[in-house]
GROMACS .gro file of C-alpha atoms in nm:
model
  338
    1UNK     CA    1   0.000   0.000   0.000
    2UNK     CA    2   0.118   0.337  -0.096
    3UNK     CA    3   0.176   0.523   0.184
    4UNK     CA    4   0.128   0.902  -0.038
    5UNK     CA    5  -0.184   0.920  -0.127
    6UNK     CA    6  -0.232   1.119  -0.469
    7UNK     CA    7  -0.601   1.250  -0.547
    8UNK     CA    8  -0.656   1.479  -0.920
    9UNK     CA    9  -0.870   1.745  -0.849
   10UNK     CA   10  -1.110   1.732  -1.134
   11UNK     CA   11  -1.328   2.046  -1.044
   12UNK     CA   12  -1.454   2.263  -1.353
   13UNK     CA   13  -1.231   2.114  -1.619
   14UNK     CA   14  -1.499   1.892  -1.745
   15UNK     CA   15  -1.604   2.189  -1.909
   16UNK     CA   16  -1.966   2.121  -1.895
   17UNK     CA   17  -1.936   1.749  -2.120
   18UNK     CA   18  -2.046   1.448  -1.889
   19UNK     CA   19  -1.823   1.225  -2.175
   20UNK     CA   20  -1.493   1.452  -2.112
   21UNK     CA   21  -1.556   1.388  -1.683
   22UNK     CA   22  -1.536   1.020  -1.751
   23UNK     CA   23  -1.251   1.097  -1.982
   24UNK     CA   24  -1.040   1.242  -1.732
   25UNK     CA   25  -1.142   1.024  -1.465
   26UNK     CA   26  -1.019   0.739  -1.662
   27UNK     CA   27  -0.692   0.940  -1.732
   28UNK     CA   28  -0.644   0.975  -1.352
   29UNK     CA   29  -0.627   0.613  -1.325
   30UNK     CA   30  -0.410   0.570  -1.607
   31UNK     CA   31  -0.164   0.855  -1.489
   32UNK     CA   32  -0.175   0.653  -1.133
   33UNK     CA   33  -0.367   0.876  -0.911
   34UNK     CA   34  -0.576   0.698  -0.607
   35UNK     CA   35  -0.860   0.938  -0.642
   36UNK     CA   36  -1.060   1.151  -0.813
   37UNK     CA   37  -1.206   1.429  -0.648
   38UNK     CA   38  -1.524   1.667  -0.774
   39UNK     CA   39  -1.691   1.957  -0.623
   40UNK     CA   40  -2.034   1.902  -0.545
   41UNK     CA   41  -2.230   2.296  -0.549
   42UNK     CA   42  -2.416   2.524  -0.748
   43UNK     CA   43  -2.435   2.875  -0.770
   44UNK     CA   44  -2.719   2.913  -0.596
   45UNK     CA   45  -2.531   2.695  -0.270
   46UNK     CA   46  -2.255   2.888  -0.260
   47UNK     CA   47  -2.387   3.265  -0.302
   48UNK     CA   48  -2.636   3.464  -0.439
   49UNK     CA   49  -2.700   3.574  -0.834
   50UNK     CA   50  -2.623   4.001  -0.699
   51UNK     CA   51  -2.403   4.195  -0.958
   52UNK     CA   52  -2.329   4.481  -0.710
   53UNK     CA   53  -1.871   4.533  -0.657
   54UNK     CA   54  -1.935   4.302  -0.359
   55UNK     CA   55  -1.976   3.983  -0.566
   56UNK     CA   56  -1.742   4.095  -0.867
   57UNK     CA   57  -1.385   3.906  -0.844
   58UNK     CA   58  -1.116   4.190  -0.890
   59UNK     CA   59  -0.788   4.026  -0.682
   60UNK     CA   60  -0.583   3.955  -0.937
   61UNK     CA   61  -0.751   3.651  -1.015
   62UNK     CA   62  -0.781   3.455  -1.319
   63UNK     CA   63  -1.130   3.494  -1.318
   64UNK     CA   64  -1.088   3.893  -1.224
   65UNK     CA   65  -1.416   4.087  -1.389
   66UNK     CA   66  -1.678   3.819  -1.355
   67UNK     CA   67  -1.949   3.814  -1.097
   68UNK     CA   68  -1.912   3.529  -0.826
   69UNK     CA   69  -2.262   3.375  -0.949
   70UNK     CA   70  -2.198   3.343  -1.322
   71UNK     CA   71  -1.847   3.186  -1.251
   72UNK     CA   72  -2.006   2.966  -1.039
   73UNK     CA   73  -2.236   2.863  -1.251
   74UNK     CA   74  -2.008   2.828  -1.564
   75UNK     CA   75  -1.809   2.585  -1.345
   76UNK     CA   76  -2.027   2.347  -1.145
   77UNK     CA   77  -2.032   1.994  -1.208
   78UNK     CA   78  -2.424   1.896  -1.258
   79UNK     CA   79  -2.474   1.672  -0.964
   80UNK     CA   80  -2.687   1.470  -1.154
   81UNK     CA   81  -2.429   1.324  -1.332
   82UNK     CA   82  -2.218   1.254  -0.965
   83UNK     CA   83  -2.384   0.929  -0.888
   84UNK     CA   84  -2.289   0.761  -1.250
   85UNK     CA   85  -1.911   0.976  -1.251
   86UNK     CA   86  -1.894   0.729  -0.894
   87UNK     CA   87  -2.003   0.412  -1.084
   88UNK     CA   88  -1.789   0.471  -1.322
   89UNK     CA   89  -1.542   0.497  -1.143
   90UNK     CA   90  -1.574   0.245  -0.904
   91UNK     CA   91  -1.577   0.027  -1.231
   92UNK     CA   92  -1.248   0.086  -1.263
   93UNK     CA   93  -1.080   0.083  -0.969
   94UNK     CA   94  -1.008   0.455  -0.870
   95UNK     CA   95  -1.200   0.615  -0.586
   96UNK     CA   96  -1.419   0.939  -0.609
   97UNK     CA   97  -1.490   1.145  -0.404
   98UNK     CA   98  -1.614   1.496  -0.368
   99UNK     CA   99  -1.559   1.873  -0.147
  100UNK     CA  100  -1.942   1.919  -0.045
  101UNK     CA  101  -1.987   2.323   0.030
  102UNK     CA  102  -2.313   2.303   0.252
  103UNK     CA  103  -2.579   2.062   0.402
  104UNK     CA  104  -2.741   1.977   0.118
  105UNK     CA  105  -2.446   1.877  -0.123
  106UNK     CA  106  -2.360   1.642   0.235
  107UNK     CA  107  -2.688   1.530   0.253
  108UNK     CA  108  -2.673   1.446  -0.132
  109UNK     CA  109  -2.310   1.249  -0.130
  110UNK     CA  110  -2.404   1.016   0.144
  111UNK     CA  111  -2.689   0.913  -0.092
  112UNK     CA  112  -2.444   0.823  -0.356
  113UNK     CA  113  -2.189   0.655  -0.094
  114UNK     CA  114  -1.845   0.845  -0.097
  115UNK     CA  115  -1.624   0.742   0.179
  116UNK     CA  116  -1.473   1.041   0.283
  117UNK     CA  117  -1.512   1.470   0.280
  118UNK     CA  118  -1.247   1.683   0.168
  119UNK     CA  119  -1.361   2.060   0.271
  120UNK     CA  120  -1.200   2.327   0.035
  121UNK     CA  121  -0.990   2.630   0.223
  122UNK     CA  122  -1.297   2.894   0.203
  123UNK     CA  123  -1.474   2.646   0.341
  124UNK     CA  124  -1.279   2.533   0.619
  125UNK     CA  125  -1.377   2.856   0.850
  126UNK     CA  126  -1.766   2.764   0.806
  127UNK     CA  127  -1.846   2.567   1.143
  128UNK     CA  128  -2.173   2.425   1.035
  129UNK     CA  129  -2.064   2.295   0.745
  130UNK     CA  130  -1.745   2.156   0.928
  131UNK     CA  131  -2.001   1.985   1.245
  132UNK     CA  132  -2.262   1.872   0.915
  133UNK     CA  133  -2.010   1.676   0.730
  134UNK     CA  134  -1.807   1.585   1.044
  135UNK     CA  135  -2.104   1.436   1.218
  136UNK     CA  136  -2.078   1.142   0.936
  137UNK     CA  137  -1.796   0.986   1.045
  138UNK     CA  138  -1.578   0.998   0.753
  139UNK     CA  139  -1.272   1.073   0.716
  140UNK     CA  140  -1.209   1.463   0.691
  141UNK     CA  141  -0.963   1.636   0.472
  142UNK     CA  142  -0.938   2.028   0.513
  143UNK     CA  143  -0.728   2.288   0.357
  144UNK     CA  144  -0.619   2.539   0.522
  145UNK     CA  145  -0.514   2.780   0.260
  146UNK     CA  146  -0.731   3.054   0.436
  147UNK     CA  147  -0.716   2.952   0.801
  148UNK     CA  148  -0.533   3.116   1.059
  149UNK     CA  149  -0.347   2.846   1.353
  150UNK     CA  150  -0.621   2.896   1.548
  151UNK     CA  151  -0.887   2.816   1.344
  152UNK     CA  152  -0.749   2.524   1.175
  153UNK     CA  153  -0.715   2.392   1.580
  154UNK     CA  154  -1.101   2.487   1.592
  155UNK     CA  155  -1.201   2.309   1.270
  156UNK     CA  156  -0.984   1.997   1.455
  157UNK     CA  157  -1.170   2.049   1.764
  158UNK     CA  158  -1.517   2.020   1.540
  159UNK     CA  159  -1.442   1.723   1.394
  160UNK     CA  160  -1.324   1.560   1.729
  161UNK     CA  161  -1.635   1.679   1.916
  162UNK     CA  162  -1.818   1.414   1.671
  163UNK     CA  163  -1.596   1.167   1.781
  164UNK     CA  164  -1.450   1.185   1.391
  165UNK     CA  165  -1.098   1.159   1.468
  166UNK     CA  166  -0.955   1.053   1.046
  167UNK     CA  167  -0.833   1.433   1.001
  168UNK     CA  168  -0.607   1.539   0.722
  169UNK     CA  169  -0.488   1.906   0.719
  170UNK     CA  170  -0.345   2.015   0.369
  171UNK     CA  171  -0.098   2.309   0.358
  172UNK     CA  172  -0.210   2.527   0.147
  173UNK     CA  173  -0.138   2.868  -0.039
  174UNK     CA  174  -0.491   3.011  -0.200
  175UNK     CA  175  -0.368   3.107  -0.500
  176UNK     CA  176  -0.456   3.024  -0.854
  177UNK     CA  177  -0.160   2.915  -0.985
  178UNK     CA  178   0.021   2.968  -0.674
  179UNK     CA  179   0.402   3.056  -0.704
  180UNK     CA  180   0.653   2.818  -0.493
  181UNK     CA  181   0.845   3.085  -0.364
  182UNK     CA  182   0.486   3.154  -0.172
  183UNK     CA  183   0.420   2.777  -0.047
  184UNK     CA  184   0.577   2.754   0.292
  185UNK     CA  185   0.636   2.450   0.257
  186UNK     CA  186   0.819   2.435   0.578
  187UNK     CA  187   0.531   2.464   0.790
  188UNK     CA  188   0.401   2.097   0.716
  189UNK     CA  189   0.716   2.018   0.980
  190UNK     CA  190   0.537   2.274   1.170
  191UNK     CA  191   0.213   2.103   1.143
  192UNK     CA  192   0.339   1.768   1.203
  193UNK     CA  193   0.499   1.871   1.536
  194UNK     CA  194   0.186   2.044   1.660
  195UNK     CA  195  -0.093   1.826   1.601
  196UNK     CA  196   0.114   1.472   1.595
  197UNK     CA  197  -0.083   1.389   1.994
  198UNK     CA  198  -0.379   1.508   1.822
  199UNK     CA  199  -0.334   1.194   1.539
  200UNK     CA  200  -0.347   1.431   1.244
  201UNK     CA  201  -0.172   1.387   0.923
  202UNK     CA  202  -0.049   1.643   0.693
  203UNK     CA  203  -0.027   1.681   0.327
  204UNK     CA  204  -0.042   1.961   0.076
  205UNK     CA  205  -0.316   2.080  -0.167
  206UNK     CA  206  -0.065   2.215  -0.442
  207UNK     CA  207  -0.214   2.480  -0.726
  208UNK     CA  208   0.163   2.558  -0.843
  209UNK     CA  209   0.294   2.425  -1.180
  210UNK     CA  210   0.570   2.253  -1.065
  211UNK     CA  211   0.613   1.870  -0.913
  212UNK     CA  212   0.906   1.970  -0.729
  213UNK     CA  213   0.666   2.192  -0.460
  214UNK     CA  214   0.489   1.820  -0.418
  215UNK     CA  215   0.799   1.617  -0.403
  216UNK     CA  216   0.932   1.831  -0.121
  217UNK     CA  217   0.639   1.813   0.055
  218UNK     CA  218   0.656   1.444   0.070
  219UNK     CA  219   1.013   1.439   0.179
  220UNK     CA  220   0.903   1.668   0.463
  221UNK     CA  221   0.613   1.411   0.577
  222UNK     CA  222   0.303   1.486   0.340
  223UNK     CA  223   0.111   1.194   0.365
  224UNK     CA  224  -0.165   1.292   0.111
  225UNK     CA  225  -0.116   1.548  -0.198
  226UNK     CA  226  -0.409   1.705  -0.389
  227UNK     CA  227  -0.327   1.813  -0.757
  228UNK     CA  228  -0.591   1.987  -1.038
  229UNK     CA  229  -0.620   1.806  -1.346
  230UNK     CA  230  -0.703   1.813  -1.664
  231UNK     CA  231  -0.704   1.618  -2.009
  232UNK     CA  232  -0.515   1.943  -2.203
  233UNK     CA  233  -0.555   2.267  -2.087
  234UNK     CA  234  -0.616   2.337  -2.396
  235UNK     CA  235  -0.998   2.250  -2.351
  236UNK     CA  236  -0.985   2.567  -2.146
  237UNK     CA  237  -1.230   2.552  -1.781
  238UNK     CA  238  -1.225   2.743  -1.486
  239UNK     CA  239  -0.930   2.579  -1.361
  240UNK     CA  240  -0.686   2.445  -1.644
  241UNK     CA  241  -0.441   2.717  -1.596
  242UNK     CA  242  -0.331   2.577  -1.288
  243UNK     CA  243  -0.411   2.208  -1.367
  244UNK     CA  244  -0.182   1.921  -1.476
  245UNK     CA  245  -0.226   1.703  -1.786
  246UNK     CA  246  -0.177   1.297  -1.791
  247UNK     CA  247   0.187   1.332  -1.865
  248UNK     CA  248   0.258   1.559  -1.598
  249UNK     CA  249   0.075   1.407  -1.351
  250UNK     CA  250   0.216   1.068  -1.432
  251UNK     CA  251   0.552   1.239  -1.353
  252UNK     CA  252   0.460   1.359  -1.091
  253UNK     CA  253   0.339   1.037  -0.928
  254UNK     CA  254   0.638   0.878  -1.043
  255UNK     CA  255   0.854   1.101  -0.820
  256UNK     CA  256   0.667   1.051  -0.528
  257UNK     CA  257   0.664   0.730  -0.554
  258UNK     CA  258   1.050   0.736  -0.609
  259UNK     CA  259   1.075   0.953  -0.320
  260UNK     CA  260   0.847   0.751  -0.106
  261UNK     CA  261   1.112   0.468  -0.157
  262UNK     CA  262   1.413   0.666  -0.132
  263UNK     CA  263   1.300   0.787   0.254
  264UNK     CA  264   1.282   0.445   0.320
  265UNK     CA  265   1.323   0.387   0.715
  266UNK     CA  266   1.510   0.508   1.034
  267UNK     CA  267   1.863   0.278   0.991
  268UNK     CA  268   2.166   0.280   1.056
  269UNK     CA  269   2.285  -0.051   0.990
  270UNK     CA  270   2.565  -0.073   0.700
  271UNK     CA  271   2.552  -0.340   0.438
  272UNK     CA  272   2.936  -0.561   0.485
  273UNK     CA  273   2.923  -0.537   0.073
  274UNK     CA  274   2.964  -0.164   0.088
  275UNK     CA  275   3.230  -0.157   0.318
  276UNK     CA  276   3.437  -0.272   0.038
  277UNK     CA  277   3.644   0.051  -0.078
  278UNK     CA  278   3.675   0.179   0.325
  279UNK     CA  279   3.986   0.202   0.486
  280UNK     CA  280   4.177  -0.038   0.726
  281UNK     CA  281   4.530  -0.129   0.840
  282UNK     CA  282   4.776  -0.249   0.630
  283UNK     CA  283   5.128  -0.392   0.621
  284UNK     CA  284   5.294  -0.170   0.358
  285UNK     CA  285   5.664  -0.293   0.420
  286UNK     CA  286   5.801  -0.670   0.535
  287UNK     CA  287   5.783  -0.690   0.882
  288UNK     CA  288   6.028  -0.947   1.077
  289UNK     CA  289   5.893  -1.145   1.400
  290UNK     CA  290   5.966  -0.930   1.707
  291UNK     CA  291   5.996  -0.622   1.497
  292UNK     CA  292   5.782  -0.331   1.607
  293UNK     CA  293   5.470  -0.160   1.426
  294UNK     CA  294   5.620   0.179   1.318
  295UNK     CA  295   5.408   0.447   1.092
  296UNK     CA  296   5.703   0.334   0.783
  297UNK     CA  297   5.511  -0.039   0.797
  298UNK     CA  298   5.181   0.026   0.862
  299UNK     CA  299   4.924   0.248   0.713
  300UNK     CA  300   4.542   0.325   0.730
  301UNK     CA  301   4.448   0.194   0.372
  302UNK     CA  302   4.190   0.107   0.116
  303UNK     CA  303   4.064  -0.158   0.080
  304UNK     CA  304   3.888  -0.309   0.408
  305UNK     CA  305   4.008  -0.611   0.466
  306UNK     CA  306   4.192  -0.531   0.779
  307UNK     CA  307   4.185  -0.408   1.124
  308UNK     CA  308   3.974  -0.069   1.198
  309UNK     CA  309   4.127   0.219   1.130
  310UNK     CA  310   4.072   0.341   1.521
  311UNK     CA  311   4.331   0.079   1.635
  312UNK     CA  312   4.633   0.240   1.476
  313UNK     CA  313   4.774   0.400   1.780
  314UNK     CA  314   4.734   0.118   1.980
  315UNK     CA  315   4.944  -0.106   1.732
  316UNK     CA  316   5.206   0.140   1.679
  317UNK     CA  317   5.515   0.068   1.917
  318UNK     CA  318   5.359  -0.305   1.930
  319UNK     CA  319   5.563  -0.627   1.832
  320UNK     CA  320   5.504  -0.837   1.557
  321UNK     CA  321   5.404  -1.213   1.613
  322UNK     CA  322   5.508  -1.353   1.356
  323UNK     CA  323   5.686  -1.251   0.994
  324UNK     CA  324   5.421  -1.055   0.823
  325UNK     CA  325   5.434  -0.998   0.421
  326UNK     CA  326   5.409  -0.635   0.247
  327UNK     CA  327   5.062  -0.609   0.110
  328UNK     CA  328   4.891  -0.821   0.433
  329UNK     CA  329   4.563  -0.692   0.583
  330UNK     CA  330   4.647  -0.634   0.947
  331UNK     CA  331   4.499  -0.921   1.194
  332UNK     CA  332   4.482  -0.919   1.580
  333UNK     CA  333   4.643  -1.231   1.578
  334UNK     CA  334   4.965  -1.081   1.429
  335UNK     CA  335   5.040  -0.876   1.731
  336UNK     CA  336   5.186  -0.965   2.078
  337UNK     CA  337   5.002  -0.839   2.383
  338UNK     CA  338   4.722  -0.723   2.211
   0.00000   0.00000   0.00000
């Protein structure tokens, strides 16, 4: 069992075709994701269809001039297609799941049977929703992209209170694409430390266009990474700027998977066959029986084949047992009174 696990973020780059969302779920498999992940809203469950400056995106956005409502609505993925997306995938062998953004989208995955929540970082600091989906009992994975330390310790403490203790907190910078000088990636070491008595695990939601932000954040301790991704962001959708195609993300798997390997575990035990080209003590000139070790006749030396290196100063001065040849590996059972 992988212990990374990898979930494609399909959100809007369906791009409105039902045929394209099985498309890329398929390609998630192929690309060796464990999950796919939707967004299950509308526009009318996430705000309300009002064109004043309030509810006009203008923060340097990728989406900067259009009203909140029509974006919204543009991007949604029809839930009535959600309960055949899951049998499809189910079909073949790649989980799906979904971010549910109030009661109702809750109330409507548990009809269609995913197995766990993931609650998006504008989403994180709305309590209901958190105690809704929480109260469940599946396993709850929360960005954080917006959340101060405190309230990512409240949106813990929510969960807990429902006696829902499978919590994943994702690192996350809220920006679409985000830039890695901006990720922080440190503070997943942070995290870890903090809430490791609590039984939380870490990972990273990751909107930059890089796999090296991902890798890094596995060789820090992320235990789950969340990616967008699309067929070719070519196909345009909401969120194909900052998406990855098949290729990409089957590179990037790859190198966690590498790097998953590579970390390996705690050891410090050394392999004899390695030890090969180390030093040890040599005879480098013929020494006579009753002659003494003298720096001229023995040196520290590769290969290892002879005594530790550490022993040299207790040799030196010594007597030899026996004749010893130029070119012998140095034995204990050469030396008198040793």
């Amino acid at each position: 069992m992988n212990s990374v696990y990898i979930i494609a973020e399909m959100s809007a780059n369906h791009c409105g075709d039902k045929e394209l969302a099985k498309k890329i779920i398929k390609a998630a498999k192929e690309s060796g994701a464990d999950a796919i992940k939707l967004q299950t809203y509308s526009a009318d469950t996430l705000t309300i269809d009002c064109k004043n400056d309030c509810f006009r995106l203008n923060n340097g956005t990728l989406w900067d001039g259009k009203y909140l409502y029509d974006l919204y609505k543009e991007a949604y993925t029809p839930w009535e297609w959600q309960k055949e997306l899951k049998a499809y995938a189910d079909s073949i062998g790649i989980e799906l799941f979904s971010t549910p953004f109030d009661k109702s989208s809750v109330d409507f995955l548990e009809k269609i049977g995913v197995k766990k929540y993931k609650i998006a970082s504008f989403e994180a600091i709305d309590y209901e929703l958190l105690k809704y989906a929480a109260s469940k009992n599946k396993p709850m994975i929360i960005s954080t992209g917006i959340s101060s330390f405190e309230e990512i310790q409240e949106a813990i403490d929510i969960c807990k209170s429902y006696n829902n203790n499978d919590i994943t907190i994702l690192k996350c910078t809220s920006a679409y694409p985000a830039k890695a000088e901006d990720m922080n990636l440190i503070t997943i070491k942070d995290m870890m430390e903090k809430f490791y008595r609590q039984g939380i695990k870490i990972g990273l939601s990751d909107h930059t266009m890089t796999n090296e932000v991902a890798i890094a954040a596995v060789a820090l301790g992320a235990c789950v990474i969340e990616k967008h991704f699309t067929l070719d962001r070519a196909l345009g959708g909401a969120d194909a700027d900052f998406s990855l195609n098949p290729n990409e993300f089957k590179n990037l798997v790859n190198s966690i998977r590498l790097t998953e390997k590579s970390l390996g575990k705690v050891s410090y035990s050394v392999d004899p066959k390695n030890r090969f080209l180390a030093r040890s003590l040599f005879v480098v000139k013929d020494i006579k029986k009753g002659e003494k070790f003298t720096p001229e006749n023995v040196r520290s030396i590769r290969p290892n084949y002879g005594l530790h290196p550490k022993y040299y100063n207790d040799i030196i001065g010594k007597r030899a047992r026996s004749d010893i040849k130029f070119g012998t590996p140095l034995k204990f059972e050469f030396i008198e009174n040793f």
